[in-house]
XYZ file of C-alpha atoms in Angstrom:
680
model
C -24.739 0.365 4.520
C -26.468 3.599 5.426
C -23.795 5.032 7.830
C -21.226 4.393 5.112
C -23.171 5.951 2.315
C -22.846 2.617 0.297
C -25.752 1.662 -2.012
C -25.640 -1.862 -3.700
C -24.750 -2.376 -7.207
C -27.715 -4.517 -7.797
C -30.724 -5.468 -5.520
C -30.918 -3.895 -1.901
C -29.584 -3.887 1.247
C -30.650 -5.512 4.544
C -34.069 -3.875 6.066
C -34.584 -3.118 9.470
C -36.866 -6.275 9.736
C -34.040 -8.638 8.849
C -32.128 -7.240 11.681
C -34.381 -8.018 14.481
C -32.970 -9.041 17.832
C -32.952 -13.165 18.173
C -33.851 -13.318 14.347
C -31.868 -15.324 12.337
C -32.506 -13.688 8.641
C -31.539 -16.052 5.939
C -30.488 -13.201 3.484
C -26.973 -12.443 2.125
C -25.192 -9.821 -0.053
C -22.560 -10.942 -2.212
C -19.424 -9.077 -3.758
C -19.351 -7.801 -6.902
C -16.521 -10.372 -7.685
C -18.640 -13.265 -6.581
C -21.337 -12.025 -8.388
C -19.384 -11.907 -11.871
C -17.404 -15.159 -11.518
C -20.076 -17.324 -9.839
C -23.332 -16.050 -11.196
C -22.029 -14.826 -14.606
C -22.860 -11.466 -13.719
C -26.531 -11.509 -15.007
C -29.490 -10.001 -13.032
C -30.772 -13.595 -12.328
C -28.539 -13.850 -9.225
C -30.821 -11.850 -7.113
C -33.376 -13.938 -5.469
C -31.115 -17.121 -5.776
C -30.519 -19.558 -3.062
C -26.961 -20.138 -1.623
C -26.289 -23.204 0.565
C -23.892 -22.046 3.221
C -23.021 -24.050 5.912
C -25.743 -26.266 5.312
C -28.005 -23.590 5.753
C -29.913 -21.832 2.551
C -29.780 -18.174 1.853
C -31.228 -15.557 -0.539
C -29.263 -13.200 -2.469
C -31.120 -9.976 -2.013
C -28.265 -7.603 -3.445
C -24.544 -7.128 -4.977
C -22.149 -4.826 -3.533
C -20.482 -2.173 -5.475
C -17.082 -3.251 -7.426
C -14.072 -2.967 -5.385
C -15.981 -2.700 -1.941
C -13.673 -4.221 0.468
C -14.875 -2.508 3.893
C -13.329 -3.573 6.351
C -11.812 -6.244 4.920
C -11.998 -8.201 1.202
C -15.251 -10.194 2.228
C -17.448 -12.127 -0.455
C -20.463 -12.460 1.717
C -22.425 -10.219 4.171
C -25.188 -11.321 6.369
C -27.309 -9.485 8.982
C -25.555 -9.411 12.490
C -27.534 -12.104 14.478
C -27.620 -10.885 18.177
C -29.298 -12.746 21.113
C -29.549 -11.773 24.764
C -28.152 -15.122 26.015
C -25.296 -15.359 23.664
C -22.342 -14.835 24.761
C -21.261 -13.414 21.312
C -17.845 -12.118 19.915
C -15.766 -8.914 20.982
C -14.576 -8.795 17.336
C -17.276 -5.910 16.237
C -16.430 -2.789 15.161
C -19.000 0.153 15.910
C -19.627 2.576 12.911
C -20.907 6.170 13.467
C -21.095 9.274 11.203
C -20.311 12.261 13.024
C -23.208 15.356 12.845
C -22.472 18.296 11.623
C -20.062 20.355 12.961
C -19.023 17.611 15.529
C -15.196 17.139 15.992
C -13.676 13.778 16.990
C -12.530 15.415 20.267
C -16.283 16.387 21.112
C -17.236 12.788 20.365
C -14.117 11.267 22.496
C -15.863 13.264 25.363
C -19.214 12.120 25.088
C -18.303 8.710 24.677
C -16.279 8.586 27.849
C -19.354 9.666 29.524
C -21.296 6.595 27.952
C -18.737 4.140 28.938
C -18.868 5.446 32.619
C -22.392 4.582 32.236
C -22.326 1.144 30.536
C -19.373 -0.049 32.967
C -21.827 0.901 35.754
C -24.958 -1.062 34.145
C -22.409 -4.153 32.862
C -19.346 -4.139 35.162
C -19.125 -8.163 34.026
C -19.195 -7.267 30.326
C -17.296 -3.906 30.118
C -14.902 -4.210 33.031
C -12.627 -1.385 32.760
C -12.839 -0.899 29.255
C -13.807 2.540 27.522
C -15.120 3.539 24.135
C -12.539 5.469 21.996
C -13.449 7.223 18.443
C -10.883 6.330 15.742
C -11.098 8.128 12.232
C -12.105 5.399 9.615
C -9.968 7.307 7.153
C -7.018 6.569 9.486
C -7.790 3.100 10.156
C -8.427 2.515 6.268
C -5.234 4.537 5.116
C -2.864 4.150 8.034
C 0.455 3.535 6.418
C -1.063 2.898 2.700
C -1.843 6.697 2.915
C 1.373 7.937 3.607
C 2.525 5.990 0.781
C -0.186 7.248 -1.672
C 1.107 10.544 -0.566
C 4.591 9.670 -1.615
C 3.432 8.466 -5.113
C 1.340 11.572 -5.471
C 4.620 13.566 -4.634
C 6.344 11.385 -7.503
C 3.451 12.076 -9.800
C 3.955 15.672 -9.293
C 7.709 15.464 -9.928
C 6.942 13.990 -13.303
C 4.600 16.835 -14.143
C 7.241 19.366 -13.478
C 9.703 17.503 -15.167
C 7.242 17.627 -18.245
C 6.678 21.147 -17.659
C 10.242 22.420 -17.531
C 10.842 20.269 -20.854
C 7.916 22.087 -22.487
C 8.836 25.403 -21.003
C 12.451 24.731 -22.664
C 10.944 24.069 -26.290
C 8.666 27.184 -25.819
C 11.453 29.354 -24.470
C 13.470 28.147 -27.591
C 10.562 29.255 -29.853
C 10.256 32.552 -27.760
C 13.604 33.604 -28.593
C 13.032 32.999 -32.135
C 9.532 35.181 -31.998
C 10.871 37.958 -30.524
C 11.101 40.007 -33.875
C 7.360 38.720 -34.389
C 6.692 40.264 -31.036
C 8.396 43.340 -31.715
C 6.523 44.029 -34.840
C 3.118 43.364 -32.802
C 4.458 45.966 -30.277
C 5.417 48.396 -33.257
C 1.809 47.853 -34.402
C 0.114 48.838 -31.016
C -0.051 45.304 -29.074
C 0.304 45.948 -25.534
C 2.656 43.397 -23.773
C -0.069 42.078 -21.853
C -2.176 41.266 -24.946
C 1.009 39.665 -26.202
C 1.355 37.658 -23.140
C -2.371 36.799 -22.991
C -1.884 35.417 -26.565
C 1.046 33.149 -25.738
C -0.521 32.042 -22.635
C -3.710 30.976 -24.678
C -1.365 28.936 -27.192
C 0.051 26.969 -24.281
C -3.277 26.607 -22.690
C -4.498 25.113 -26.047
C -1.346 23.132 -25.917
C -2.008 21.929 -22.302
C -5.709 20.902 -23.081
C -4.964 18.579 -25.644
C -2.387 16.622 -23.844
C -4.884 16.586 -20.855
C -7.554 15.231 -23.408
C -5.280 12.744 -24.485
C -3.945 11.645 -21.015
C -7.642 11.344 -19.916
C -8.414 9.031 -22.953
C -5.189 7.149 -21.855
C -6.252 6.789 -18.382
C -9.573 5.667 -19.220
C -8.044 2.894 -21.512
C -5.472 1.760 -18.735
C -8.419 2.002 -16.171
C -9.721 -0.935 -18.111
C -6.721 -2.806 -19.261
C -4.406 -2.574 -16.036
C -6.437 -4.667 -13.832
C -6.353 -7.745 -16.115
C -2.576 -7.437 -16.203
C -2.260 -6.669 -12.364
C -2.172 -10.344 -10.615
C -3.840 -11.110 -7.368
C -5.621 -8.660 -4.859
C -3.823 -5.686 -6.297
C -6.263 -5.346 -9.199
C -8.711 -4.768 -6.489
C -7.060 -1.277 -5.593
C -7.303 -0.482 -9.181
C -10.863 -1.549 -9.932
C -11.964 0.597 -6.672
C -10.928 3.795 -8.436
C -13.115 4.857 -11.015
C -12.736 7.739 -13.226
C -15.769 9.866 -12.265
C -16.465 13.414 -12.257
C -14.002 14.240 -9.448
C -11.005 12.940 -11.801
C -12.231 14.706 -14.769
C -12.630 17.845 -12.810
C -8.984 17.250 -11.284
C -7.487 16.795 -14.733
C -9.061 19.892 -15.817
C -7.633 21.742 -12.979
C -4.212 20.143 -13.216
C -4.547 20.729 -17.138
C -4.611 24.194 -16.650
C -2.325 24.655 -13.945
C 0.494 22.950 -16.316
C -0.473 25.298 -18.991
C 0.380 28.096 -16.755
C 3.513 26.586 -15.429
C 5.154 25.670 -18.893
C 3.683 28.894 -20.461
C 4.524 31.627 -18.091
C 8.277 31.997 -18.413
C 8.416 31.736 -22.013
C 5.316 34.093 -22.542
C 7.638 36.523 -20.475
C 10.908 36.141 -22.222
C 9.298 36.613 -25.706
C 7.701 39.702 -25.014
C 10.551 41.305 -23.009
C 12.346 42.860 -25.833
C 9.854 45.346 -27.217
C 11.218 47.223 -30.190
C 14.878 46.145 -29.508
C 14.655 43.021 -31.661
C 13.943 44.961 -34.736
C 17.151 46.820 -34.223
C 18.916 43.189 -34.308
C 18.087 42.463 -37.794
C 16.559 39.406 -36.754
C 19.219 37.435 -35.576
C 17.372 36.881 -32.181
C 20.317 37.203 -29.617
C 19.147 36.931 -26.298
C 22.092 37.605 -24.478
C 23.234 35.463 -21.446
C 19.720 35.773 -19.449
C 18.029 33.005 -21.716
C 21.155 30.910 -21.520
C 21.091 31.269 -17.514
C 17.430 30.155 -17.683
C 18.042 27.193 -20.006
C 21.008 26.214 -17.399
C 18.501 26.426 -14.300
C 16.123 24.258 -16.235
C 18.369 21.466 -16.690
C 19.621 21.713 -13.207
C 15.951 21.537 -11.740
C 15.156 18.687 -14.064
C 18.102 16.415 -13.011
C 17.543 17.569 -9.102
C 13.755 16.407 -9.520
C 14.955 13.155 -11.413
C 17.389 12.292 -8.753
C 14.623 12.738 -6.115
C 12.432 10.198 -8.230
C 15.121 7.786 -8.622
C 15.981 7.646 -4.701
C 12.688 7.311 -3.744
C 12.163 4.460 -6.113
C 15.389 2.882 -5.027
C 14.437 3.210 -1.552
C 10.948 1.725 -1.868
C 12.989 -1.372 -4.226
C 15.321 -1.710 -1.140
C 12.541 -1.969 1.389
C 10.746 -4.188 -0.568
C 13.983 -6.445 -0.958
C 14.536 -6.326 2.710
C 10.841 -7.558 3.359
C 11.126 -10.168 0.688
C 14.352 -11.580 2.280
C 13.566 -10.773 6.165
C 13.709 -13.494 8.557
C 10.192 -14.828 9.063
C 10.892 -16.678 12.024
C 10.101 -20.128 10.226
C 10.947 -21.792 6.913
C 8.081 -21.295 4.409
C 9.409 -24.033 1.813
C 7.127 -26.707 1.564
C 4.562 -25.022 3.971
C 0.947 -25.092 3.248
C -2.134 -23.674 4.759
C -6.000 -23.949 4.410
C -8.567 -23.211 6.461
C -12.236 -24.608 7.801
C -14.763 -23.396 9.831
C -16.378 -25.299 12.837
C -19.584 -23.208 13.208
C -23.194 -24.427 13.476
C -24.931 -26.148 16.084
C -23.025 -29.501 14.957
C -19.934 -28.004 16.508
C -21.514 -25.784 19.342
C -19.787 -28.036 21.911
C -16.101 -27.368 22.621
C -15.260 -31.362 22.760
C -16.699 -31.593 19.072
C -14.410 -28.960 17.822
C -11.420 -30.607 19.648
C -12.185 -34.168 18.415
C -13.002 -32.922 14.583
C -9.382 -30.687 14.563
C -7.423 -33.959 16.151
C -8.846 -36.374 13.655
C -8.053 -34.186 10.857
C -4.515 -33.794 12.220
C -4.155 -37.472 12.480
C -5.455 -37.761 8.846
C -3.030 -35.612 7.831
C -0.038 -36.886 9.405
C -0.548 -40.375 8.267
C -0.067 -39.144 4.549
C 3.336 -40.150 3.417
C 3.732 -36.917 1.700
C 3.364 -34.917 4.943
C 6.164 -34.326 7.150
C 4.370 -32.588 10.295
C 0.739 -30.946 10.545
C -0.892 -28.367 13.015
C -3.451 -25.982 13.399
C -3.781 -22.207 14.513
C -6.642 -19.677 14.505
C -4.744 -17.054 12.740
C -1.564 -17.672 10.453
C 1.565 -14.972 10.795
C 2.181 -12.996 7.678
C -1.570 -13.441 7.086
C -4.204 -10.756 6.172
C -6.215 -10.077 9.665
C -5.091 -10.375 13.070
C -6.495 -10.523 16.546
C -4.790 -8.087 18.757
C -5.333 -8.631 22.725
C -4.445 -6.319 25.386
C -2.663 -8.435 28.158
C -2.396 -8.092 31.836
C 0.632 -9.649 34.198
C -0.191 -10.835 37.652
C 1.276 -8.725 40.130
C 1.835 -5.806 37.877
C -1.690 -3.766 38.015
C -1.981 -1.579 34.968
C -2.541 2.184 35.669
C -5.221 3.537 33.484
C -2.562 5.942 31.808
C -0.422 3.247 31.245
C 0.090 1.887 27.798
C -1.609 -1.424 26.680
C 0.506 -4.428 26.179
C -0.903 -5.502 22.743
C -0.044 -8.938 21.432
C -1.222 -11.119 18.834
C -3.457 -13.921 20.035
C -3.319 -17.314 18.717
C -4.863 -20.591 19.382
C -2.738 -23.472 18.453
C -2.083 -27.200 18.752
C 1.101 -28.797 19.772
C 1.819 -29.816 15.923
C 2.264 -26.148 15.235
C 5.415 -25.727 16.267
C 6.477 -28.758 14.651
C 5.064 -27.941 11.157
C 6.683 -24.563 11.298
C 9.957 -25.873 12.557
C 10.132 -23.812 15.897
C 11.761 -24.502 18.858
C 11.712 -23.390 22.374
C 14.187 -20.564 23.552
C 13.296 -21.109 26.946
C 10.968 -23.519 28.781
C 8.917 -25.772 26.584
C 6.569 -25.865 23.882
C 2.972 -27.119 24.245
C 2.245 -30.693 24.590
C -0.755 -33.256 24.044
C -1.298 -33.166 27.825
C -2.114 -29.377 27.594
C -5.678 -30.536 27.602
C -8.878 -28.847 28.451
C -8.688 -30.873 31.834
C -5.262 -29.384 32.608
C -4.010 -26.308 34.121
C -4.265 -23.365 31.383
C -0.851 -22.586 30.113
C 0.540 -20.228 27.300
C 3.544 -19.501 25.140
C 4.943 -16.034 24.795
C 7.130 -14.412 21.756
C 10.760 -13.361 22.604
C 10.018 -9.746 21.880
C 7.424 -9.781 24.272
C 9.690 -11.515 26.835
C 12.328 -8.918 26.498
C 9.869 -6.025 26.698
C 8.601 -7.076 29.805
C 10.975 -9.421 31.647
C 14.003 -7.787 30.359
C 16.367 -8.894 33.529
C 14.383 -12.057 34.405
C 12.919 -15.220 32.691
C 8.790 -15.083 32.615
C 8.585 -18.593 32.467
C 6.383 -19.458 35.431
C 5.072 -16.082 35.588
C 1.000 -15.826 34.576
C -0.848 -13.518 32.054
C -4.387 -13.175 31.048
C -6.173 -11.347 28.339
C -7.872 -8.147 29.818
C -10.953 -9.232 27.861
C -11.229 -12.740 29.517
C -14.693 -13.659 30.408
C -13.684 -16.164 33.022
C -10.674 -14.325 34.438
C -8.229 -17.435 34.427
C -4.692 -16.654 34.720
C -2.504 -18.829 32.448
C 1.074 -19.662 33.192
C 3.703 -19.130 30.720
C 5.552 -22.173 29.989
C 8.147 -21.361 27.279
C 9.044 -18.495 25.007
C 9.349 -19.028 21.259
C 11.076 -17.086 18.338
C 9.099 -14.144 17.157
C 7.207 -14.460 13.440
C 7.014 -11.805 10.725
C 3.448 -10.671 11.250
C 1.213 -8.716 8.681
C 0.189 -6.002 10.892
C 2.269 -3.771 13.077
C 2.088 -5.710 16.631
C 5.088 -6.906 17.385
C 4.276 -9.437 20.458
C 2.519 -12.723 20.313
C 1.107 -15.318 22.622
C -0.030 -18.641 22.147
C -2.591 -20.745 23.968
C -3.272 -24.213 23.679
C -6.429 -24.799 21.058
C -7.814 -27.735 23.674
C -8.067 -25.296 26.561
C -9.863 -22.507 24.482
C -12.401 -24.617 22.200
C -15.541 -22.815 23.982
C -14.406 -19.335 22.356
C -15.565 -17.490 19.470
C -12.010 -17.636 17.983
C -11.736 -21.471 17.944
C -14.551 -21.550 15.220
C -12.506 -20.722 12.001
C -9.301 -23.008 12.065
C -5.923 -22.773 9.712
C -4.136 -25.889 9.365
C -0.348 -25.826 8.685
C 0.964 -28.796 6.809
C 4.558 -28.962 6.111
C 5.164 -31.679 2.849
C 7.832 -33.624 1.587
C 7.419 -31.976 -1.837
C 5.538 -29.007 -3.900
C 2.120 -28.728 -2.313
C 0.338 -27.575 -5.338
C 0.347 -31.239 -6.684
C -1.248 -32.315 -2.963
C -4.246 -30.132 -2.940
C -6.744 -32.869 -3.417
C -4.798 -35.528 -1.339
C -5.171 -32.895 1.495
C -8.815 -32.282 0.874
C -9.299 -36.058 1.128
C -7.617 -36.379 4.420
C -10.181 -33.616 5.678
C -13.109 -35.158 4.101
C -12.580 -38.691 5.256
C -12.071 -37.307 8.961
C -15.197 -35.044 8.618
C -17.255 -34.806 5.621
C -18.974 -31.790 6.709
C -16.190 -29.385 6.742
C -15.465 -27.509 3.556
C -11.850 -26.364 2.903
C -11.001 -22.976 1.586
C -8.093 -20.734 1.354
C -5.740 -23.333 0.213
C -2.462 -21.581 -0.237
C 1.269 -22.459 -0.391
C 2.748 -20.278 2.381
C 5.480 -18.629 -0.012
C 2.600 -17.252 -2.089
C 0.696 -16.131 1.104
C 3.623 -14.068 1.908
C 4.116 -12.598 -1.200
C 0.427 -11.834 -1.256
C 0.878 -9.991 2.171
C 3.297 -7.412 0.415
C 0.843 -6.590 -2.202
C 0.702 -2.820 -1.275
C 4.367 -2.656 -1.026
C 4.898 -4.164 -4.356
C 2.250 -1.993 -6.299
C 3.670 1.025 -4.688
C 7.466 -0.190 -5.848
C 6.307 -0.901 -9.225
C 4.546 2.465 -9.689
C 7.221 4.308 -7.985
C 9.835 2.811 -10.356
C 7.694 3.475 -13.479
C 7.232 7.257 -12.589
C 11.111 7.263 -11.895
C 11.903 5.692 -15.412
C 9.402 7.977 -16.998
C 10.814 11.160 -15.659
C 14.254 9.947 -15.994
C 13.311 9.417 -20.091
C 11.771 13.060 -19.990
C 15.057 14.399 -18.161
C 17.282 12.905 -20.696
C 15.445 14.000 -23.575
C 15.268 17.726 -21.885
C 19.203 17.354 -21.371
C 19.635 16.534 -25.107
C 17.228 19.191 -26.287
C 18.785 21.936 -24.235
C 22.630 20.739 -25.350
C 21.546 20.895 -28.893
C 19.661 24.232 -28.572
C 22.990 25.705 -27.170
C 25.060 23.918 -29.644
C 22.997 25.208 -32.659
C 22.998 28.898 -31.196
C 26.843 28.615 -30.405
C 27.757 27.525 -33.687
C 29.443 30.208 -34.507
C 31.763 30.535 -31.661
C 32.663 26.773 -31.986
C 33.436 27.263 -35.606
C 35.748 30.048 -34.397
C 37.565 27.755 -31.930
C 38.241 25.252 -34.694
C 39.259 27.949 -37.336
C 41.770 29.059 -34.655
C 43.148 25.582 -34.229
C 41.023 23.596 -31.752
C 40.566 19.864 -32.549
C 37.201 18.339 -32.886
C 37.691 16.148 -29.802
C 38.450 19.179 -27.742
C 35.304 20.840 -28.793
C 33.102 17.849 -28.244
C 34.605 17.641 -24.569
C 34.056 21.466 -23.932
C 30.165 20.841 -24.535
C 30.261 17.488 -22.603
C 31.773 19.345 -19.999
C 28.962 22.203 -19.751
C 26.339 19.832 -19.593
C 27.866 17.466 -17.034
C 28.771 21.058 -14.703
C 25.118 21.711 -14.909
C 23.952 17.940 -14.211
C 26.552 18.010 -11.195
C 24.673 20.778 -9.636
C 21.320 19.151 -10.081
C 22.981 16.479 -8.489
C 24.233 18.375 -5.465
C 20.847 19.908 -5.029
C 18.777 16.511 -5.589
C 21.001 14.915 -2.941
C 20.178 17.658 -0.657
C 16.504 17.181 -1.218
C 16.662 13.428 -1.172
C 17.895 13.508 2.263
C 15.075 15.567 3.556
C 12.733 13.497 1.584
C 14.091 10.125 2.613
C 13.821 11.096 6.371
C 10.114 12.464 5.634
C 9.288 8.838 3.914
C 10.896 6.659 6.551
C 8.991 8.435 9.146
C 5.728 7.550 7.082
C 6.323 4.100 6.164
C 7.509 1.502 8.564
C 10.729 -0.118 7.818
C 11.886 2.097 5.328
C 15.193 3.793 6.006
C 16.554 7.218 5.116
C 18.614 6.947 1.751
C 22.279 5.655 2.548
C 25.673 6.575 0.918
C 25.328 3.640 -1.428
C 21.864 4.683 -2.708
C 22.675 8.091 -3.345
C 25.994 7.273 -4.983
C 24.291 4.823 -7.214
C 21.401 7.149 -8.519
C 23.942 10.016 -8.784
C 26.385 8.254 -11.188
C 23.445 6.743 -12.722
C 22.084 10.007 -13.795
C 25.520 11.426 -14.480
C 25.834 8.665 -17.157
C 22.291 9.307 -18.418
C 23.381 13.271 -18.770
C 26.850 12.370 -20.096
C 24.914 10.093 -22.776
C 22.293 12.544 -23.567
C 24.774 15.196 -24.431
C 27.167 13.131 -26.338
C 25.344 13.448 -29.650
C 24.938 17.174 -29.697
C 28.543 17.770 -28.803
C 29.526 15.082 -31.691
C 27.651 17.397 -34.059
C 29.372 20.426 -32.552
C 32.704 18.808 -33.171
C 31.954 18.735 -36.916
C 30.894 22.423 -37.361
C 32.419 23.755 -40.686
C 34.844 26.858 -39.515
C 34.485 28.343 -42.664
C 30.973 28.770 -42.677
C 30.934 29.629 -39.207
C 33.586 32.675 -39.967
C 31.388 33.671 -43.268
C 28.151 34.127 -40.847
C 30.454 36.092 -38.629
């Protein structure tokens, strides 16, 4: 916690005395959610006893809201290390760089340290090295790129809003030219007038920024209640603090300058000329061109937003409908932990899981049952670097990374998976039999493209015993939660002495909806071993949807920004068209007086607006192609925008522009010719 700079929300963290070598301290830190839901969010939780895995622990602190580093946990214990313990390699070492030290310099120092450690502990480290990785890169990864894309969407919405307000102020500035000319005649300089107008727009921006901040405070408390699942943690973890207020203040100032600069310049441009016009406020073609360019910019930005939302929606639909490699219907998973002294012996673990599997299969509602150490599409993964017999790896060779799973033979039956080549695991693959493994189809194609890997031997580069495992079969690829493509499967019975065998996920295929069978399945586990608590009971379709929470939240936010931008752009087109109709009433009246039909006038106004919208669509398509390629390079599985997406978005935006221009055009077709001629 000291390295991370984290202070507990309540209580304290671990002391150095509680982290001594060989000492098993019975203290625990709990998450803010557990403190709120289990202890009612009261200070009475501190000092209370919790029984965990039949051992008593004292609650000494509550972690801050939204703290999920490195994963979404509820409990934290002091790391228990003993010299005689084999330990686990699943540890992350955290360090904070000293002032002025770069990551490259830290990498060089760690290489020296790794060489020293390999010389001192060759049996443990082997040829492994130490590599520093930025925590920001680990935490954000692809999510960081998605955040940048969403921030870009917010920027586009802000620009559309600023363009709209600039249009309103520009129209107002044209009407105020006579006022500005009178001020000039009375001795006011142009700089002073611009300063006055910028002050007015700044006050308007300040009022909007203050209202926006109030709305943000309200939404920050309401949205976590409305957003389901783990996505609410993302919102709770982002407080509105002083940095957010300062950012809002800076953005308010920038927005005020953006939508106030051009109208201020136009309003003060005429000097004493407006006095000679008799107050009619005609501004020539330059202001009209400005309005036209603003409409084009609005349409282009809106098309960019809609294209981004369409791409993310298309990506989410593709992920939801993607081939998982198994049938998730009527499939349920739940987990148990085989820890503590009672399950320290491998045979005890094997016996317990077999008894549970037998009890589950005996239920009339259960079709198949098996187990795995890590279910695909679930949060978390164990990636292992593999070594192929007869193909020694050079230091510069890329590592062969694969998801590592311990499974029982029933796992493949429950998943409805068949061997593509060779055979599946069998009950005869026991701890006394020769070690075997299955590999995924992608792993086979990557490293044995022209031959069959069945009969070849592989092993983990982190294997303590150095045993080679014979590949006996190839199974289909499964949709994984993390970006590692390959996977390999080992019999649980042959790896029950490893740390990975402690937490087991049972996979059960039922004959009906699993939600109604939770108590039945729990009862089967208790009958087999009453000491094993069951947790994370989840239907697999729901589990898969949870794994896409980040993508779904990003799609919803991008869609909301796109809809908001579309509404504002439609209002802007409506306002600019109405303003143009109002300023051109004389021209339209003369056309009607000379014999033009009302429908011709209506079509004339609509064509003018649609011409601007088409230019905006063309510019927006060009920008969307560039932005789409950039997004596809950032977000995995996101493709650049295709012709169908661009066509659909363009036609939709043109339809909105047509609808927005119709009412002003209809008003233009009803202009009284006599009144127009009288004014002329």
